[in-house]
Amino acid sequence: MIDHPPTAATLRRLERASGAIATRAVARMDEDLPWFRTMPADQRSWVMLVAQAGIASLVEWCRAPGRPPRLTGEVFGAAPRDLVRAVPLKQTVDLVKLTVEVMEDHVESVAEPGDADTLRMAVLQYSREVAFATAHVYASFAENRGAWDARLEALVVDALVRGERSEELPGRAAALGWDGTGPVAVLVGAAPADGDAHTGVRRAARSQRCEVLVGVHAEQLVVVLGGGEDVPTAAERVAEEFGPGPVVLGPVVDRLSAAGGSAAAALAGLRAARAWPGAPRPVSADALLPERALDGDPLARAALTGRAVLPLRTAGGEVLETVRAVLTAGGNLEASARALFVHPNTVRYRLKRAAELTGLAVTDPRGAWTLQVALALADLDGDRSLWH
């Protein structure tokens, strides 16, 4: 509250000079603040509006000293809310400080004789009110923005989980700061028991220089990682923030709009992961193809056919026959050679060929299991030609 408001004549002169003072304030900002000079023209014009509204509010406050200045609505409401996003709090403080200095410089020329000290005191008291209002505006924006970002992030992650192919998805993610470039993959597992599923994940992702979106669906934690140089390596660090149990990484895709497929594979892998108790953490969804196929995942079944069955069939009957013989013999190469009436080295050569074609080694327990499931499912599908 002002103890002794300036005279009516002084306030009229201040009101008439408000445009010139605001213009001079913006000119000072341009001279003294390098970052202000780089602002777009529309944002600079918003600052001018706020400065003019501030001077007008000062006049009204001096005319009704018993009423607190309505700075949040009258002054800061003169500019779009986007200005709060574009200008950080520290820079806003610099703007306010310069505007107050310019107003103080004009006190002598605006005030009626004998009224300069009173007007100067009013400006100082008003600047204090502006400081409190500025802090309130930014605090409210941070709170509202935080709530809005949380809802928007949940919508984006939910859309990926449900497999939506919305054209709005990249735009929504961009509003959250996602730059839209680089590989992307989805990581799923149990949410941590303490309920704070976001803080640790974000910290871990930032340590790996990855962008991240986080969502919790029922008890499952869904994390979208992107932008890093090595997403699978980053996933190993982020997986440490999950709750107990398996953590599954979906395939790496080239853009966020394609991440729905990564999410679907990761979730299917999480459902099937209990069939592989010794799986690494995280485990890739592709490494769980046999378990996913047995769980009824048609995409996994098709992937197994394309990766293991079709290459063996293309290679010819001898390679496929040798793989089957080694699987039947439990990996014993000598027994397989006797059953095929060939030298053990021939078996080794054919298995090497099979491994080159499929990426799976019959002599490795995991590779043998994957091939056995793939060939068994192909047989159940009625493709008897695979065995001849």
PDB file of C-alpha atoms in Angstrom, residues 92-195:
ATOM      1  CA  THR A  92      12.190 -11.875 -16.920  1.00  0.00           C
ATOM      2  CA  VAL A  93      13.787 -10.473 -13.773  1.00  0.00           C
ATOM      3  CA  ASP A  94      16.311  -8.669 -15.986  1.00  0.00           C
ATOM      4  CA  LEU A  95      13.460  -7.225 -18.073  1.00  0.00           C
ATOM      5  CA  VAL A  96      11.630  -6.000 -14.988  1.00  0.00           C
ATOM      6  CA  LYS A  97      14.818  -4.510 -13.547  1.00  0.00           C
ATOM      7  CA  LEU A  98      15.536  -2.535 -16.724  1.00  0.00           C
ATOM      8  CA  THR A  99      11.943  -1.312 -16.993  1.00  0.00           C
ATOM      9  CA  VAL A 100      12.032  -0.063 -13.388  1.00  0.00           C
ATOM     10  CA  GLU A 101      15.342   1.704 -14.049  1.00  0.00           C
ATOM     11  CA  VAL A 102      13.884   3.468 -17.081  1.00  0.00           C
ATOM     12  CA  MET A 103      10.823   4.515 -15.076  1.00  0.00           C
ATOM     13  CA  GLU A 104      13.090   5.897 -12.357  1.00  0.00           C
ATOM     14  CA  ASP A 105      15.045   7.837 -15.010  1.00  0.00           C
ATOM     15  CA  HIS A 106      11.788   9.513 -16.091  1.00  0.00           C
ATOM     16  CA  VAL A 107      10.605  10.428 -12.589  1.00  0.00           C
ATOM     17  CA  GLU A 108      12.040  13.954 -12.674  1.00  0.00           C
ATOM     18  CA  SER A 109      10.592  14.743 -16.091  1.00  0.00           C
ATOM     19  CA  VAL A 110       7.161  13.309 -15.326  1.00  0.00           C
ATOM     20  CA  ALA A 111       6.528  14.393 -11.726  1.00  0.00           C
ATOM     21  CA  GLU A 112       5.000  17.719 -10.835  1.00  0.00           C
ATOM     22  CA  PRO A 113       7.256  20.024  -8.796  1.00  0.00           C
ATOM     23  CA  GLY A 114       7.790  18.614  -5.313  1.00  0.00           C
ATOM     24  CA  ASP A 115       6.277  15.243  -6.297  1.00  0.00           C
ATOM     25  CA  ALA A 116       9.402  13.451  -7.566  1.00  0.00           C
ATOM     26  CA  ASP A 117      10.309  11.700  -4.316  1.00  0.00           C
ATOM     27  CA  THR A 118       6.745  10.489  -3.864  1.00  0.00           C
ATOM     28  CA  LEU A 119       6.602   9.091  -7.395  1.00  0.00           C
ATOM     29  CA  ARG A 120      10.031   7.493  -7.006  1.00  0.00           C
ATOM     30  CA  MET A 121       8.893   5.747  -3.798  1.00  0.00           C
ATOM     31  CA  ALA A 122       5.738   4.546  -5.565  1.00  0.00           C
ATOM     32  CA  VAL A 123       7.838   3.075  -8.378  1.00  0.00           C
ATOM     33  CA  LEU A 124      10.062   1.239  -5.892  1.00  0.00           C
ATOM     34  CA  GLN A 125       7.087  -0.156  -3.978  1.00  0.00           C
ATOM     35  CA  TYR A 126       5.427  -1.157  -7.222  1.00  0.00           C
ATOM     36  CA  SER A 127       8.577  -2.939  -8.456  1.00  0.00           C
ATOM     37  CA  ARG A 128       8.488  -5.061  -5.322  1.00  0.00           C
ATOM     38  CA  GLU A 129       4.896  -6.045  -6.092  1.00  0.00           C
ATOM     39  CA  VAL A 130       5.949  -6.873  -9.650  1.00  0.00           C
ATOM     40  CA  ALA A 131       8.696  -9.168  -8.336  1.00  0.00           C
ATOM     41  CA  PHE A 132       6.193 -11.110  -6.222  1.00  0.00           C
ATOM     42  CA  ALA A 133       3.739 -11.296  -9.126  1.00  0.00           C
ATOM     43  CA  THR A 134       6.483 -12.539 -11.481  1.00  0.00           C
ATOM     44  CA  ALA A 135       7.392 -15.339  -9.092  1.00  0.00           C
ATOM     45  CA  HIS A 136       3.698 -16.241  -8.783  1.00  0.00           C
ATOM     46  CA  VAL A 137       3.199 -16.350 -12.557  1.00  0.00           C
ATOM     47  CA  TYR A 138       6.192 -18.638 -13.081  1.00  0.00           C
ATOM     48  CA  ALA A 139       5.283 -20.866 -10.146  1.00  0.00           C
ATOM     49  CA  SER A 140       1.731 -21.242 -11.463  1.00  0.00           C
ATOM     50  CA  PHE A 141       3.006 -21.918 -14.957  1.00  0.00           C
ATOM     51  CA  ALA A 142       5.430 -24.552 -13.695  1.00  0.00           C
ATOM     52  CA  GLU A 143       2.680 -26.267 -11.732  1.00  0.00           C
ATOM     53  CA  ASN A 144       0.201 -26.166 -14.598  1.00  0.00           C
ATOM     54  CA  ARG A 145       2.827 -27.098 -17.158  1.00  0.00           C
ATOM     55  CA  GLY A 146       3.948 -30.009 -15.028  1.00  0.00           C
ATOM     56  CA  ALA A 147       0.402 -31.335 -14.748  1.00  0.00           C
ATOM     57  CA  TRP A 148      -0.232 -30.790 -18.462  1.00  0.00           C
ATOM     58  CA  ASP A 149       3.047 -32.439 -19.471  1.00  0.00           C
ATOM     59  CA  ALA A 150       2.258 -35.444 -17.284  1.00  0.00           C
ATOM     60  CA  ARG A 151      -1.146 -35.863 -18.946  1.00  0.00           C
ATOM     61  CA  LEU A 152       0.276 -35.384 -22.435  1.00  0.00           C
ATOM     62  CA  GLU A 153       3.117 -37.813 -21.779  1.00  0.00           C
ATOM     63  CA  ALA A 154       0.626 -40.399 -20.529  1.00  0.00           C
ATOM     64  CA  LEU A 155      -1.425 -39.950 -23.709  1.00  0.00           C
ATOM     65  CA  VAL A 156       1.613 -40.425 -25.950  1.00  0.00           C
ATOM     66  CA  VAL A 157       2.799 -43.561 -24.155  1.00  0.00           C
ATOM     67  CA  ASP A 158      -0.743 -44.947 -24.010  1.00  0.00           C
ATOM     68  CA  ALA A 159      -1.120 -44.419 -27.761  1.00  0.00           C
ATOM     69  CA  LEU A 160       2.073 -46.378 -28.386  1.00  0.00           C
ATOM     70  CA  VAL A 161       0.976 -49.201 -26.096  1.00  0.00           C
ATOM     71  CA  ARG A 162      -2.361 -49.447 -27.884  1.00  0.00           C
ATOM     72  CA  GLY A 163      -0.632 -49.424 -31.266  1.00  0.00           C
ATOM     73  CA  GLU A 164      -2.161 -46.205 -32.527  1.00  0.00           C
ATOM     74  CA  ARG A 165      -0.639 -44.751 -35.674  1.00  0.00           C
ATOM     75  CA  SER A 166      -1.778 -41.210 -35.062  1.00  0.00           C
ATOM     76  CA  GLU A 167      -0.209 -38.437 -37.143  1.00  0.00           C
ATOM     77  CA  GLU A 168      -0.459 -36.262 -34.035  1.00  0.00           C
ATOM     78  CA  LEU A 169       1.933 -38.454 -32.068  1.00  0.00           C
ATOM     79  CA  PRO A 170       5.206 -36.748 -33.136  1.00  0.00           C
ATOM     80  CA  GLY A 171       3.660 -33.333 -32.530  1.00  0.00           C
ATOM     81  CA  ARG A 172       2.523 -34.277 -29.043  1.00  0.00           C
ATOM     82  CA  ALA A 173       5.963 -35.649 -28.233  1.00  0.00           C
ATOM     83  CA  ALA A 174       7.585 -32.494 -29.620  1.00  0.00           C
ATOM     84  CA  ALA A 175       5.514 -30.456 -27.172  1.00  0.00           C
ATOM     85  CA  LEU A 176       7.241 -32.452 -24.432  1.00  0.00           C
ATOM     86  CA  GLY A 177      10.688 -31.589 -25.803  1.00  0.00           C
ATOM     87  CA  TRP A 178      11.211 -34.675 -27.979  1.00  0.00           C
ATOM     88  CA  ASP A 179      13.270 -33.566 -30.996  1.00  0.00           C
ATOM     89  CA  GLY A 180      12.019 -36.344 -33.267  1.00  0.00           C
ATOM     90  CA  THR A 181      15.383 -37.619 -34.534  1.00  0.00           C
ATOM     91  CA  GLY A 182      17.405 -40.768 -33.909  1.00  0.00           C
ATOM     92  CA  PRO A 183      16.531 -44.396 -33.168  1.00  0.00           C
ATOM     93  CA  VAL A 184      13.744 -45.273 -30.743  1.00  0.00           C
ATOM     94  CA  ALA A 185      12.914 -48.370 -28.686  1.00  0.00           C
ATOM     95  CA  VAL A 186      10.421 -49.254 -25.960  1.00  0.00           C
ATOM     96  CA  LEU A 187      11.441 -50.840 -22.661  1.00  0.00           C
ATOM     97  CA  VAL A 188       8.842 -52.533 -20.431  1.00  0.00           C
ATOM     98  CA  GLY A 189       8.850 -54.246 -17.061  1.00  0.00           C
ATOM     99  CA  ALA A 190       7.453 -53.973 -13.561  1.00  0.00           C
ATOM    100  CA  ALA A 191       7.108 -50.537 -11.989  1.00  0.00           C
ATOM    101  CA  PRO A 192       9.294 -49.939  -8.913  1.00  0.00           C
ATOM    102  CA  ALA A 193       7.692 -50.776  -5.581  1.00  0.00           C
ATOM    103  CA  ASP A 194       8.202 -47.279  -4.154  1.00  0.00           C
ATOM    104  CA  GLY A 195       5.802 -45.829  -6.727  1.00  0.00           C
TER     105      GLY A 195
END
